[in-house]
Coordinates of C-alpha atoms in Angstrom, one line a residue:
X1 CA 6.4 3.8 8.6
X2 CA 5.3 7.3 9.6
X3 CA 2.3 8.5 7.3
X4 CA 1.7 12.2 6.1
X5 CA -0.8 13.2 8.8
X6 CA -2.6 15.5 5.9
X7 CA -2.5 12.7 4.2
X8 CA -4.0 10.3 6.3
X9 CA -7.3 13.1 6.9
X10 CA -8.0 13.7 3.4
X11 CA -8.1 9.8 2.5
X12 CA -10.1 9.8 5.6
X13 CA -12.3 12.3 4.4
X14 CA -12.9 10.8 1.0
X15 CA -13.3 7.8 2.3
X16 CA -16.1 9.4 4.3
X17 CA -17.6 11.5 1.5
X18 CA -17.1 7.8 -1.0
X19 CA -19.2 6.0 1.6
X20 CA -22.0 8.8 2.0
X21 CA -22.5 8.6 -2.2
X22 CA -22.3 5.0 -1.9
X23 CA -19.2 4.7 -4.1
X24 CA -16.7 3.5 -2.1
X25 CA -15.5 0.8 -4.1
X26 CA -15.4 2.9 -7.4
X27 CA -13.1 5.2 -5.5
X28 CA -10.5 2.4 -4.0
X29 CA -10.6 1.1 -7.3
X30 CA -9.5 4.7 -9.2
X31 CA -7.1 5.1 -5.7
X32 CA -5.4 2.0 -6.5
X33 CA -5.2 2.9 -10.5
X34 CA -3.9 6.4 -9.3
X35 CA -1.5 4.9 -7.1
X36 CA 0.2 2.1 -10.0
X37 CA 0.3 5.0 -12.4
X38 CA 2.5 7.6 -9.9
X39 CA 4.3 4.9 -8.9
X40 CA 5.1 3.4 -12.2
X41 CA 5.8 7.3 -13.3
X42 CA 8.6 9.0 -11.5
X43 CA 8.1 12.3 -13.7
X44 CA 4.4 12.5 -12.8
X45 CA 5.9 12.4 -9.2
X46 CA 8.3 14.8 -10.2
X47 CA 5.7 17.1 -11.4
X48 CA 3.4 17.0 -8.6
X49 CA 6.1 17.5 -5.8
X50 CA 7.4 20.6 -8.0
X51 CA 6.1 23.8 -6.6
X52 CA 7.3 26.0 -9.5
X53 CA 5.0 24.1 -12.3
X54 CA 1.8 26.3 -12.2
X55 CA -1.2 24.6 -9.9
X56 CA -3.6 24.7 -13.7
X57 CA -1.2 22.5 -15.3
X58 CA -0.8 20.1 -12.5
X59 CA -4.5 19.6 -12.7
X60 CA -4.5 19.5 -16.9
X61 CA -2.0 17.1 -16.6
X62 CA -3.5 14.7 -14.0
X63 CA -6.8 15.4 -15.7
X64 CA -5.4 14.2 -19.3
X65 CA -4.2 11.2 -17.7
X66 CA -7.6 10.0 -15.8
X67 CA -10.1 11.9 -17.5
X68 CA -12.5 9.4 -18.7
X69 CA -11.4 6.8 -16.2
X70 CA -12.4 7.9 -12.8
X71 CA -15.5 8.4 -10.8
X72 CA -17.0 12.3 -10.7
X73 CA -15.9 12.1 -6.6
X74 CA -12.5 11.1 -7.5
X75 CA -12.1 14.4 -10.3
X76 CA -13.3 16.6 -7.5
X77 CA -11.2 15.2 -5.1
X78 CA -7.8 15.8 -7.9
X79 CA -9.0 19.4 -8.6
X80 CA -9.5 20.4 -5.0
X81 CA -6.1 18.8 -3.5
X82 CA -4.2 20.8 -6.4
X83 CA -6.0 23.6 -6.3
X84 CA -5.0 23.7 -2.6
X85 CA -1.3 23.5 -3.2
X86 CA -1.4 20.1 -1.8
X87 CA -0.7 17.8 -5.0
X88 CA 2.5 16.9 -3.4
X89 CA 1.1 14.4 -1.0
X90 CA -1.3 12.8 -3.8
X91 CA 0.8 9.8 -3.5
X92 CA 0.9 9.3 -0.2
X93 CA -2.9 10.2 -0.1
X94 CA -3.9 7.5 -2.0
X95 CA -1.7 5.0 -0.1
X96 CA -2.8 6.6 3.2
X97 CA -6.9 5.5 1.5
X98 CA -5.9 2.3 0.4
X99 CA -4.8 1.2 3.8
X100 CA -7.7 2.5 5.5
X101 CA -10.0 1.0 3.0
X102 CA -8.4 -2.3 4.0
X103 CA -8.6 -1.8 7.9
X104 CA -12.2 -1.3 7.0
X105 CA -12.4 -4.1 5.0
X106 CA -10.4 -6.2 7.0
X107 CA -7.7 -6.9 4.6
X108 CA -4.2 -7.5 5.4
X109 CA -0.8 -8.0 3.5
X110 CA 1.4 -10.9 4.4
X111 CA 5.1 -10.1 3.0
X112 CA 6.5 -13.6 2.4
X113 CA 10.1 -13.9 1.9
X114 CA 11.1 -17.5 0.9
X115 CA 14.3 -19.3 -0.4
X116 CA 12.6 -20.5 -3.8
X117 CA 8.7 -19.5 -5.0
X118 CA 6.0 -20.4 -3.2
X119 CA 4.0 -23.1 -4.3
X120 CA 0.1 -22.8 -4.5
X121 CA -0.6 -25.1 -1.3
X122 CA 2.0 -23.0 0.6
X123 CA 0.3 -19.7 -0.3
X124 CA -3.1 -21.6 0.8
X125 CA -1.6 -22.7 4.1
X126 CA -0.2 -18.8 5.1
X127 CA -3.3 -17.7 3.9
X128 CA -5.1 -19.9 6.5
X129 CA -3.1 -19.6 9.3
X130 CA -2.8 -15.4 8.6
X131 CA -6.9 -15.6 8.8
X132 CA -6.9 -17.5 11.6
X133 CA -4.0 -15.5 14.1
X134 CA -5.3 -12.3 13.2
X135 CA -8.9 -12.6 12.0
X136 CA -8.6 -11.3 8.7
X137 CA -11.2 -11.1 6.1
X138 CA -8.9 -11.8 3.6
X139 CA -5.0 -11.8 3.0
X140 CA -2.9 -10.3 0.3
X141 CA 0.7 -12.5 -0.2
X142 CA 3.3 -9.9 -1.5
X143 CA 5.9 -13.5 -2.5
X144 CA 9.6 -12.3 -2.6
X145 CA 12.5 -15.0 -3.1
X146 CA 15.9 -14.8 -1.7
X147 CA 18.1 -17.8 -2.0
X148 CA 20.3 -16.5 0.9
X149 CA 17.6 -17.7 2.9
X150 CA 18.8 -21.1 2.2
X151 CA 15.8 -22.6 3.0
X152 CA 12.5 -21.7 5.1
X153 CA 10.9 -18.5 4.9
X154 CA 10.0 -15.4 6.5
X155 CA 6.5 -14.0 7.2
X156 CA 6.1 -10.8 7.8
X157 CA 2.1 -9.3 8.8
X158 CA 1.8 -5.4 9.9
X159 CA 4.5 -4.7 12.6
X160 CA 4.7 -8.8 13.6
X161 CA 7.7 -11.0 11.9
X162 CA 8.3 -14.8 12.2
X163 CA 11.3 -16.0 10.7
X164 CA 11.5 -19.5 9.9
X165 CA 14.2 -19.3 7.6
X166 CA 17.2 -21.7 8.3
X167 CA 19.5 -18.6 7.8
X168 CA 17.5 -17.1 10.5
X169 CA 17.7 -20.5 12.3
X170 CA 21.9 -20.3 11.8
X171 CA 22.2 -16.6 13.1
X172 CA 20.8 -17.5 16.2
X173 CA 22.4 -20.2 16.6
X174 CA 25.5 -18.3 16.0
X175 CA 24.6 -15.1 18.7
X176 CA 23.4 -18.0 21.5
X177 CA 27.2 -19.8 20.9
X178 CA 28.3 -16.0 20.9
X179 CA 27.1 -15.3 23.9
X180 CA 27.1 -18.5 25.9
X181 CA 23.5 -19.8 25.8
X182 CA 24.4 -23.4 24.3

């Protein structure tokens, strides 16, 4: 996944100025409730990607929105990234902070993929084992099913993928009798 490199400096750089006022949390929290709302909203996307709508209304609209709900760093940060031109990559700024804040925080998301749901011991058990491999803080489990898996399951952490699925298990089976390997 390639970020937006002016993406990536201005979460950098709030994430810098939300540490130096001692609010970093406030602002990962309004970053995450920034982030559900564009994400949940495909006109307010539509609206700050659209270069014609005038860069005042952007901000009145994004400002009638979180108003009340966001910390006075967070405001600033809205009003100077439109007033720039630069509300188009909002979205991708606030994803771009939300995975830094994690790497700082040593947070990472384990993408689970599983025949049927995952029961509360096996979420315990990936969570352990994630902790342990990679020395995480703490792990996120983003569960999805697919029954074509048959059975098993497939974990998936940063760029690193184990599949224990017995659909995975059948395909290789199927590329070593393929190729010979039996």
């Amino acid at each position: 996944m390639s970020e937006n490199k002016a993406a990536s400096r201005y979460a950098k750089s709030l994430i810098d100025l939300s540490t130096e006022q001692n609010a970093f949390e406030e602002i990962r929290n309004d970053m995450v409730l920034i982030e559900q709302v564009v994400n949940q909203n495909n006109e307010l996307e539509a609206i700050l990607q659209n270069p014609v709508i005038p860069l005042d209304k952007k901000y009145s609209i994004l400002e009638g929105i979180f108003g009340k709900s966001i910390h006075a760093i967070t405001k600033a940060y809205l009003k100077l990234i439109v007033s720039k031109g630069r509300s188009a990559i909002l979205f991708d700024t606030t994803k771009a902070f939300i995975r830094q804040y994690n790497v700082i925080k040593g947070i990472v998301t384990a993408e689970v993929t599983s025949a049927i749901a995952l029961t509360d011991a096996n979420k315990e058990e990936i969570v352990a084992v994630v902790k342990k491999e990679i020395g995480a803080k703490e792990v996120i489990i983003k569960e999805k099913v697919n029954e074509k898996l048959i059975g098993g399951f497939i974990l998936k952490v940063g760029d690193k993928q184990f599949d224990a699925s017995i659909a995975g298990s059948l395909n290789k089976l199927k590329k070593e009798l393929s190729h010979g390997v039996v």
